[in-house]
PDB file of C-alpha atoms in Angstrom:
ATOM      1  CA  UNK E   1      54.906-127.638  25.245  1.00  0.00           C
ATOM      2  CA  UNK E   2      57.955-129.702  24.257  1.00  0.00           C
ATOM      3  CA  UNK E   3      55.451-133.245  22.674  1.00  0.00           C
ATOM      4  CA  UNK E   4      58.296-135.807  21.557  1.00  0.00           C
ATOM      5  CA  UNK E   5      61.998-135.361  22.291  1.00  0.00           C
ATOM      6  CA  UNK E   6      64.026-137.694  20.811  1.00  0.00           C
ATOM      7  CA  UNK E   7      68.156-137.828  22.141  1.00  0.00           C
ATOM      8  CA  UNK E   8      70.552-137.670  20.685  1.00  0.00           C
ATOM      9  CA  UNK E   9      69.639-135.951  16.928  1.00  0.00           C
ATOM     10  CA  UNK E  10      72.994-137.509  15.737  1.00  0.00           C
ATOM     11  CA  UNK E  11      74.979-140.213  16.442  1.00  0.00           C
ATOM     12  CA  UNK E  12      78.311-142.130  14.622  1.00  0.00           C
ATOM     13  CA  UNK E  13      78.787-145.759  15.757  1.00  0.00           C
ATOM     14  CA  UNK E  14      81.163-148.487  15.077  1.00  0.00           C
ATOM     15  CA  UNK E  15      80.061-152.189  14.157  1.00  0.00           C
ATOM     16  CA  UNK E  16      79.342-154.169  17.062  1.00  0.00           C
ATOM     17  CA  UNK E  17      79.022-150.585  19.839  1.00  0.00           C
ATOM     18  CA  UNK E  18      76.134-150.054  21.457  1.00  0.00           C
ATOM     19  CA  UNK E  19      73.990-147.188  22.179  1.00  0.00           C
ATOM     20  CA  UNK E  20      70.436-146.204  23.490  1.00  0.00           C
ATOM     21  CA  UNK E  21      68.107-143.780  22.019  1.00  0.00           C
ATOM     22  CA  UNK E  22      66.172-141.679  24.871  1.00  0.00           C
ATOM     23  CA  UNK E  23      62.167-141.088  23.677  1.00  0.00           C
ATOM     24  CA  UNK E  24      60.242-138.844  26.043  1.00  0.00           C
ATOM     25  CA  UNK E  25      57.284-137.338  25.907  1.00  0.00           C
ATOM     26  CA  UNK E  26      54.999-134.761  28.223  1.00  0.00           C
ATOM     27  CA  UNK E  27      51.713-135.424  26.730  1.00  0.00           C
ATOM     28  CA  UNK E  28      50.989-138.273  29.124  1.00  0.00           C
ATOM     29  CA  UNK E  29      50.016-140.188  26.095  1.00  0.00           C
ATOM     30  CA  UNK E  30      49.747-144.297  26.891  1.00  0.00           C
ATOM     31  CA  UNK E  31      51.298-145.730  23.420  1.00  0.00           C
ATOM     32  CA  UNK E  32      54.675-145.251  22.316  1.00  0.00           C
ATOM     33  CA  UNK E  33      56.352-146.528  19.134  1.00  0.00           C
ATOM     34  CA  UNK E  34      59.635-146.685  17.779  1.00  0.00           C
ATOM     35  CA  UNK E  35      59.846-146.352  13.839  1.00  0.00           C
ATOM     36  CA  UNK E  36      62.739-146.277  11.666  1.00  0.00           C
ATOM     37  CA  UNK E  37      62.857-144.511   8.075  1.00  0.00           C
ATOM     38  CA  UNK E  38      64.734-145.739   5.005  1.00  0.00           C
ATOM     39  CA  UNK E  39      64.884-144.410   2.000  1.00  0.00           C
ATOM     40  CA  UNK E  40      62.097-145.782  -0.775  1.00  0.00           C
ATOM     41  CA  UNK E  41      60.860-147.852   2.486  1.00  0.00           C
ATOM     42  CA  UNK E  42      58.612-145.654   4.088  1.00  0.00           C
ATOM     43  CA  UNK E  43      58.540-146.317   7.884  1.00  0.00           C
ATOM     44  CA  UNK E  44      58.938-149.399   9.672  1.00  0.00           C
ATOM     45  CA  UNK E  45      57.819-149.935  13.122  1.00  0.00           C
ATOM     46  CA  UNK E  46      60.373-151.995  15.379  1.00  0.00           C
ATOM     47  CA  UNK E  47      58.826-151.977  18.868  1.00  0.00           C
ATOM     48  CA  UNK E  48      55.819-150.150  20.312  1.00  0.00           C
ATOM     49  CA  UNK E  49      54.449-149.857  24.067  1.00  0.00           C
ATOM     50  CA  UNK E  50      50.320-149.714  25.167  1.00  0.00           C
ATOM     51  CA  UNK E  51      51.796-148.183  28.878  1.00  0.00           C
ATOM     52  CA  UNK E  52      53.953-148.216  30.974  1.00  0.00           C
ATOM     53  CA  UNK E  53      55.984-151.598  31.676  1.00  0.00           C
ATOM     54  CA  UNK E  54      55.043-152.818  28.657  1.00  0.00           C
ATOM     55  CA  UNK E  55      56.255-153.480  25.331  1.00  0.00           C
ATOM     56  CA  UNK E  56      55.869-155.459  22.284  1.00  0.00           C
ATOM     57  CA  UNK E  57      57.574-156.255  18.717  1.00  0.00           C
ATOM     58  CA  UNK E  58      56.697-154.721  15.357  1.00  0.00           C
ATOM     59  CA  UNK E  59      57.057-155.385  12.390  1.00  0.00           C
ATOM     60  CA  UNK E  60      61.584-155.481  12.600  1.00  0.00           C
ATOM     61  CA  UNK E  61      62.297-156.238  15.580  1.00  0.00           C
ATOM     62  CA  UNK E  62      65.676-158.097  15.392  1.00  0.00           C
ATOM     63  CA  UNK E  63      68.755-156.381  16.626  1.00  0.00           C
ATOM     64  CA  UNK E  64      66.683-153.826  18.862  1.00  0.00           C
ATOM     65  CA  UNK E  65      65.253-153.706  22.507  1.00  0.00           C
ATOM     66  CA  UNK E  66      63.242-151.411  24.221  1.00  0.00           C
ATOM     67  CA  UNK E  67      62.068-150.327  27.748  1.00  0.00           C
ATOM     68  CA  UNK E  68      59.444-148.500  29.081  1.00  0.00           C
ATOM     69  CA  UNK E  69      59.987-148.301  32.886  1.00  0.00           C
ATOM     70  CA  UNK E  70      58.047-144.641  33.390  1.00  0.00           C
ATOM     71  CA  UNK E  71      55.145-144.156  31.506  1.00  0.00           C
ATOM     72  CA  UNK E  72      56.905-140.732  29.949  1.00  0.00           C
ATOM     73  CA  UNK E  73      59.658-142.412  28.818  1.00  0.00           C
ATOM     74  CA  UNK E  74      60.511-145.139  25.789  1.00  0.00           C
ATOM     75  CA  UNK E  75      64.345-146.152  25.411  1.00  0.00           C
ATOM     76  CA  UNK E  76      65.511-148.156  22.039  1.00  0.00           C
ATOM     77  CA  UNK E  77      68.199-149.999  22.075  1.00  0.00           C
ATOM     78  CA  UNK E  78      71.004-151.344  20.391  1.00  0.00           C
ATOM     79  CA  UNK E  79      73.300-154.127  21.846  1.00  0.00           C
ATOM     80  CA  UNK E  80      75.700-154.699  18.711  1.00  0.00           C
ATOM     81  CA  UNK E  81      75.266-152.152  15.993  1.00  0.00           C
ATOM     82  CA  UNK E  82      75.347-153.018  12.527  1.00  0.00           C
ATOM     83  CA  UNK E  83      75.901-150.983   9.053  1.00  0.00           C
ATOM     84  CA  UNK E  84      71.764-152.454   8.527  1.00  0.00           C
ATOM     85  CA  UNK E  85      71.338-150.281  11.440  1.00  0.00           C
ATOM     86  CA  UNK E  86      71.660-146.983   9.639  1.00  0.00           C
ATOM     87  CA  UNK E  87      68.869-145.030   9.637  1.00  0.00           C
ATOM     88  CA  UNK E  88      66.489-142.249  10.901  1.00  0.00           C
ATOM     89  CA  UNK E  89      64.526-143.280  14.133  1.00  0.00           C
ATOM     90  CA  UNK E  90      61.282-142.117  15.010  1.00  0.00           C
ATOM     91  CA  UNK E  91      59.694-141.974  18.225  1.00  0.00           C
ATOM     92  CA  UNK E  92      56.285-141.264  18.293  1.00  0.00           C
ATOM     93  CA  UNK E  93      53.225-141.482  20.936  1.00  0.00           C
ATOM     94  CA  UNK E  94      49.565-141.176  21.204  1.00  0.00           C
ATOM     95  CA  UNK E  95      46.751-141.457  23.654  1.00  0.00           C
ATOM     96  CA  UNK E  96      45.628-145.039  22.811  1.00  0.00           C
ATOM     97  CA  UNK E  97      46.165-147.070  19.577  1.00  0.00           C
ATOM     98  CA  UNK E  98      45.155-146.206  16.485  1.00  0.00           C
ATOM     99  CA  UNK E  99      42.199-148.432  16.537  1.00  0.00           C
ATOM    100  CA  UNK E 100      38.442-147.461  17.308  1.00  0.00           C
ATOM    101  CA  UNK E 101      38.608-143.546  17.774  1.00  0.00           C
ATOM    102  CA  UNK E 102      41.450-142.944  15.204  1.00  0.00           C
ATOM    103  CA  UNK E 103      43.612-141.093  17.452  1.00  0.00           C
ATOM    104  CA  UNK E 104      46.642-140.078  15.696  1.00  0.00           C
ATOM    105  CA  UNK E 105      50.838-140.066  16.215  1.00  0.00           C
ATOM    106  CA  UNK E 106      52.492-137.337  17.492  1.00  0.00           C
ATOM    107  CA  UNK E 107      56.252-137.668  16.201  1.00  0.00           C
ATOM    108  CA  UNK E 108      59.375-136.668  17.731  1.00  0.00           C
ATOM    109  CA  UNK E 109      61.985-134.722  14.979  1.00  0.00           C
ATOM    110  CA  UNK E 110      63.712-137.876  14.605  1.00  0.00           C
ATOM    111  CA  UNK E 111      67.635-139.078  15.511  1.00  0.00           C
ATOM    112  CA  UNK E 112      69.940-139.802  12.526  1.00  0.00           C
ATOM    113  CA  UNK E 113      72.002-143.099  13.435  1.00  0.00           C
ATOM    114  CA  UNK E 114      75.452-144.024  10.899  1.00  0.00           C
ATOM    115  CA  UNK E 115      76.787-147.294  11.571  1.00  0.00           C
ATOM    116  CA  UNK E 116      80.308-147.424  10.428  1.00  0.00           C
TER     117      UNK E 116
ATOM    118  CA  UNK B   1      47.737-158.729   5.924  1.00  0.00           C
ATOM    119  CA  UNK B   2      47.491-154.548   5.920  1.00  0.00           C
ATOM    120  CA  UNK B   3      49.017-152.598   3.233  1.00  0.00           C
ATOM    121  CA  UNK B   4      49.327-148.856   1.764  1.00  0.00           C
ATOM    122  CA  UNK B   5      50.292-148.747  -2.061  1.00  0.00           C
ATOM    123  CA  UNK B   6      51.357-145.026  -3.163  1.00  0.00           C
ATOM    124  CA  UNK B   7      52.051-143.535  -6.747  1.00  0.00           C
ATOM    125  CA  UNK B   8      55.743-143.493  -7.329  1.00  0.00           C
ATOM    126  CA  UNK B   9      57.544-140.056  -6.805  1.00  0.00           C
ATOM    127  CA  UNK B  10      59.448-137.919  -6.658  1.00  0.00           C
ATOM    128  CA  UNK B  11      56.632-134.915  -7.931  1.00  0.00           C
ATOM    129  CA  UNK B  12      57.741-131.531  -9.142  1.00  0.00           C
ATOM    130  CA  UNK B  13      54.933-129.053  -9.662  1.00  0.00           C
ATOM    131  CA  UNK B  14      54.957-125.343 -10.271  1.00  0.00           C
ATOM    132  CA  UNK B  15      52.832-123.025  -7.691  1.00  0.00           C
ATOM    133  CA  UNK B  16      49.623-122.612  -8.303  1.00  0.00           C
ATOM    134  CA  UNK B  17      49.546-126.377  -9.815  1.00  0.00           C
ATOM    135  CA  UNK B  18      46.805-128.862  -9.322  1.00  0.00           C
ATOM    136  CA  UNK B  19      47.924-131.706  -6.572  1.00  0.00           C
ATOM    137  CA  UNK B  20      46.839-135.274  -6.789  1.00  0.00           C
ATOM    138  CA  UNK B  21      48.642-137.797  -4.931  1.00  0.00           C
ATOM    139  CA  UNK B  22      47.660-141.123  -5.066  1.00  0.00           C
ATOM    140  CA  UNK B  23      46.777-143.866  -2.501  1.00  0.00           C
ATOM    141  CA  UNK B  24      45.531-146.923  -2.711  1.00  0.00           C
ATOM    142  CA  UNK B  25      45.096-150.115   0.399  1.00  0.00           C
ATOM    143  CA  UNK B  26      44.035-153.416   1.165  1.00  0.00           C
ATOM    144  CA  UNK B  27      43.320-153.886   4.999  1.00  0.00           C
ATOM    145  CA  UNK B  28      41.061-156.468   6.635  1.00  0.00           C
ATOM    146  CA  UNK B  29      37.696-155.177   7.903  1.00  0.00           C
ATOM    147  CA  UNK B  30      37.474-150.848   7.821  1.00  0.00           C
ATOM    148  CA  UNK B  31      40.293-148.759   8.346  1.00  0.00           C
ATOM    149  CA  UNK B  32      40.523-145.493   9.244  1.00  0.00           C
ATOM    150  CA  UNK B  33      42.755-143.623   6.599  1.00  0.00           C
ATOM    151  CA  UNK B  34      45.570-140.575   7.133  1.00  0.00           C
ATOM    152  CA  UNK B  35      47.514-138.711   5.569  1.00  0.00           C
ATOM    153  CA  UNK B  36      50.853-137.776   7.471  1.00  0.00           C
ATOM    154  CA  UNK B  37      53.512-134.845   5.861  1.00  0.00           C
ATOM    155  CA  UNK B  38      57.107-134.701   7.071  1.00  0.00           C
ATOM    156  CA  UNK B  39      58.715-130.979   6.279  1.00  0.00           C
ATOM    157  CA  UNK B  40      62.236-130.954   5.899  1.00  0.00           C
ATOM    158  CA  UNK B  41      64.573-131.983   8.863  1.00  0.00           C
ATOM    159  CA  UNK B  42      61.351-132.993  11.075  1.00  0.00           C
ATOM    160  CA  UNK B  43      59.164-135.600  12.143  1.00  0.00           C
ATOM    161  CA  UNK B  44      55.688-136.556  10.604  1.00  0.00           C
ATOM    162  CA  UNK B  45      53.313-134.507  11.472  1.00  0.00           C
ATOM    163  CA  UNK B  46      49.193-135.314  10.741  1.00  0.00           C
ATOM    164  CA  UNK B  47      47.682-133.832   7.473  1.00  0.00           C
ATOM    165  CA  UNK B  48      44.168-135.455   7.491  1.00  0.00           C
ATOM    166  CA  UNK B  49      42.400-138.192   8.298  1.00  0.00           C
ATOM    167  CA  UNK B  50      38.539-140.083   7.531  1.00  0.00           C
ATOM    168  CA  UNK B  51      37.454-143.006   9.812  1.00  0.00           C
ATOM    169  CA  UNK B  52      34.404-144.620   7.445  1.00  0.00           C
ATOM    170  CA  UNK B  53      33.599-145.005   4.080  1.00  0.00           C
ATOM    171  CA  UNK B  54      32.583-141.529   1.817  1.00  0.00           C
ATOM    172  CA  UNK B  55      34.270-139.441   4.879  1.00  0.00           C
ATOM    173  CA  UNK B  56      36.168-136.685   4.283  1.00  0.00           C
ATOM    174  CA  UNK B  57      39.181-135.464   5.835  1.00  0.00           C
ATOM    175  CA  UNK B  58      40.567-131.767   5.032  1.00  0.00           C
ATOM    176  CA  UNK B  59      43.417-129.312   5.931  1.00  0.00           C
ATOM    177  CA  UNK B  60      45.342-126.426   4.957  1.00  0.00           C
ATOM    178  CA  UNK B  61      43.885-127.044   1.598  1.00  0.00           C
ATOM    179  CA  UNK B  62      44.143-130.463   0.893  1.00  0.00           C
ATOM    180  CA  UNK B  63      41.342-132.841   0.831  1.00  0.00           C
ATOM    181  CA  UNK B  64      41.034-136.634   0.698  1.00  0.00           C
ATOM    182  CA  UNK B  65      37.511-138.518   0.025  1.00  0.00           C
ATOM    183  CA  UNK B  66      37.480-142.372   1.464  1.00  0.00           C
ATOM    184  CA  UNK B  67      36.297-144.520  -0.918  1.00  0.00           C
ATOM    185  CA  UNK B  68      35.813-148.109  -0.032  1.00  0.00           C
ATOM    186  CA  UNK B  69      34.598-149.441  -3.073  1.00  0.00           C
ATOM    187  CA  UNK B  70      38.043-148.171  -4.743  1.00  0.00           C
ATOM    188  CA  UNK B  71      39.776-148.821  -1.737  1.00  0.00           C
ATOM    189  CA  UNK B  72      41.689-145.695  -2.366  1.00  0.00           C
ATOM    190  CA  UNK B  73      42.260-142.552  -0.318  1.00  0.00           C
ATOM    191  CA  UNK B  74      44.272-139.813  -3.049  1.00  0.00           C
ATOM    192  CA  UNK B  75      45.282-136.539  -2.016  1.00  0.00           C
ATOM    193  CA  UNK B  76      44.095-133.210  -3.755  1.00  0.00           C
ATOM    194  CA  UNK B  77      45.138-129.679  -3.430  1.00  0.00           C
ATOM    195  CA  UNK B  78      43.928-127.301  -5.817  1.00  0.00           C
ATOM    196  CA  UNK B  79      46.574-125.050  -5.541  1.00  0.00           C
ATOM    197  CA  UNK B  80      50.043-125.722  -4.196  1.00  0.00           C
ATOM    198  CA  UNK B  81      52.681-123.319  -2.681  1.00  0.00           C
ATOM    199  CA  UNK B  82      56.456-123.797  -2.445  1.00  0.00           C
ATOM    200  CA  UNK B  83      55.269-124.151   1.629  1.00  0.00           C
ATOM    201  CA  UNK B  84      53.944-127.553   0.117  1.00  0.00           C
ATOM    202  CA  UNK B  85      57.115-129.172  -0.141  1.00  0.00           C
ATOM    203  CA  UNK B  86      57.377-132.561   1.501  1.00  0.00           C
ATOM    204  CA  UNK B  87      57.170-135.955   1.870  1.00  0.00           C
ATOM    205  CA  UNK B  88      53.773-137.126   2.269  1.00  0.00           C
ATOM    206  CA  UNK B  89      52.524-140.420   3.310  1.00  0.00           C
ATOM    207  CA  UNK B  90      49.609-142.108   3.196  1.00  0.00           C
ATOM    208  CA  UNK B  91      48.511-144.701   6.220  1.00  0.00           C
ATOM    209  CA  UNK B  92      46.272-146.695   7.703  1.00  0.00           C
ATOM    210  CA  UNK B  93      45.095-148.743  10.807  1.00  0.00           C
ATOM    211  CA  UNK B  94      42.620-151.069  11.576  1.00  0.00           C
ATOM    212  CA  UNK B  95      40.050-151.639  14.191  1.00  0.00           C
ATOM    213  CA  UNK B  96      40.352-155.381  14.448  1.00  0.00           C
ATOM    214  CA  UNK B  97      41.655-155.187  17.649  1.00  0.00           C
ATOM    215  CA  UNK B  98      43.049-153.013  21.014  1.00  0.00           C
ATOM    216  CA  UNK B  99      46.117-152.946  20.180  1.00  0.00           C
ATOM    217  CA  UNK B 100      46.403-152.023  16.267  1.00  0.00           C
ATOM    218  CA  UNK B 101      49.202-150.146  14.921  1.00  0.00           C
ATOM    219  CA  UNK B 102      49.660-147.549  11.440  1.00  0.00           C
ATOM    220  CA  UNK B 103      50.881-149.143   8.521  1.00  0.00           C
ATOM    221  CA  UNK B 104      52.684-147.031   6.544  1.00  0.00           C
ATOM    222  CA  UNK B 105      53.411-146.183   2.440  1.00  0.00           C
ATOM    223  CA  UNK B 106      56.188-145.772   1.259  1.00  0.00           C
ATOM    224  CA  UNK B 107      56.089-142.046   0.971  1.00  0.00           C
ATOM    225  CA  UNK B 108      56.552-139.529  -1.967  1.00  0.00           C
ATOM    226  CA  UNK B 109      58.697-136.352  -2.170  1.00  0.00           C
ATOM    227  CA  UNK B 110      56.510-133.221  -3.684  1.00  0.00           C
ATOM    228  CA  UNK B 111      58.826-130.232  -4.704  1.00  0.00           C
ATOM    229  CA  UNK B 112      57.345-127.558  -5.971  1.00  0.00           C
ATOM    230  CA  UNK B 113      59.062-124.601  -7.573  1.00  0.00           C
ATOM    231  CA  UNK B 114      57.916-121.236  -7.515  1.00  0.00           C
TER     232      UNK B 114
END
């Protein structure tokens, strides 16, 4: 019963590489989100998807883009990494949004990102 | 637009200690509330949660009462362990619409020392 995986954990870029983080998830949940955490900023969402093929922007959006070509699967990506860029990602899913119902995130471990 | 406002951290508190963790929002319409904790080195995980007004949501001790007219939802724990050591955070989303999202607090780091 893996939930969220996020790859990789780690990760050491230059300014201006890019890279892709891999979210996956076996719940079969329809929502996916991409978060990132700063320190004294809580968490931020940058993209999110309501199913498969779909995706929208959050609250930062700039500098990141996502896919969501299988329904288990949510890729972020970044074309031209900046130092701004350092952070802890979050993936996270659920069965439908976290409207009506209040169903509730499950959260991958999270992948550390340093942007040199 | 949707906001979470928590009480500044970090909190150190011996075991045993009484727990309150403040939380405060202003959201459009009625939110459903949560608390989320994040143990060290992983993701957030759900604590709690309460979906209308005078609900309350409970786990593993800790208890949160949603109060509209305050518009607050603080965490209490009558008795923390050094197991209670985290970063919790305090959310919300609305029901305005299909597609709503969590908005987030800022979070606040809770040590507690044996």
């Amino acid at each position: 019963n893996a939930g969220v995986t996020q790859t990789p954990k780690f990760r050491v870029l230059k300014t201006g590489q890019s890279m892709t983080l891999l979210c996956a998830q076996d719940m079969n949940h329809e929502y996916m989100y991409w978060y990132r955490q700063d320190p004294g900023m809580g968490l931020r969402l940058i993209h999110y998807s309501v199913g498969e093929g779909t995706t929208a922007k959050g609250e930062v959006p700039d500098g990141y883009n996502v896919s969501r070509l299988k329904k288990q699967n949510f890729l972020l990506g970044l074309e031209s990494a900046a130092p701004s860029q350092t952070s802890v990602y979050f993936c996270a899913s659920s069965l439908r949004g976290t409207g009506a119902g209040a169903n509730v995130l499950t959260f991958g471990a999270g992948s550390r990102l340093t942007v040199l | 637009g949707n906001s979470v406002t928590q009480m500044e951290g970090p909190v150190t508190l011996s075991e045993e200690a009484f727990l309150t963790i403040n939380c405060t929002y202003t959201a459009t319409g009625y939110p459903s509330l949560f608390w989320y904790v994040q143990y060290p080195g992983e993701g957030l995980q759900l604590l709690l949660k309460a979906t209308k007004a005078d609900d309350k949501g409970s786990n593993k001790g800790f208890e949160a009462t949603y109060r509209k007219e305050t518009t607050s939802f603080h965490l209490e724990k009558g008795s923390v362990q050094v197991s209670d050591s985290a970063v919790y955070f305090c959310a919300l989303s609305d029901r305005t619409g299909a597609n709503s999202k969590l908005t987030f607090g800022k979070g606040i780091t809770l040590s507690v020392r044996p």
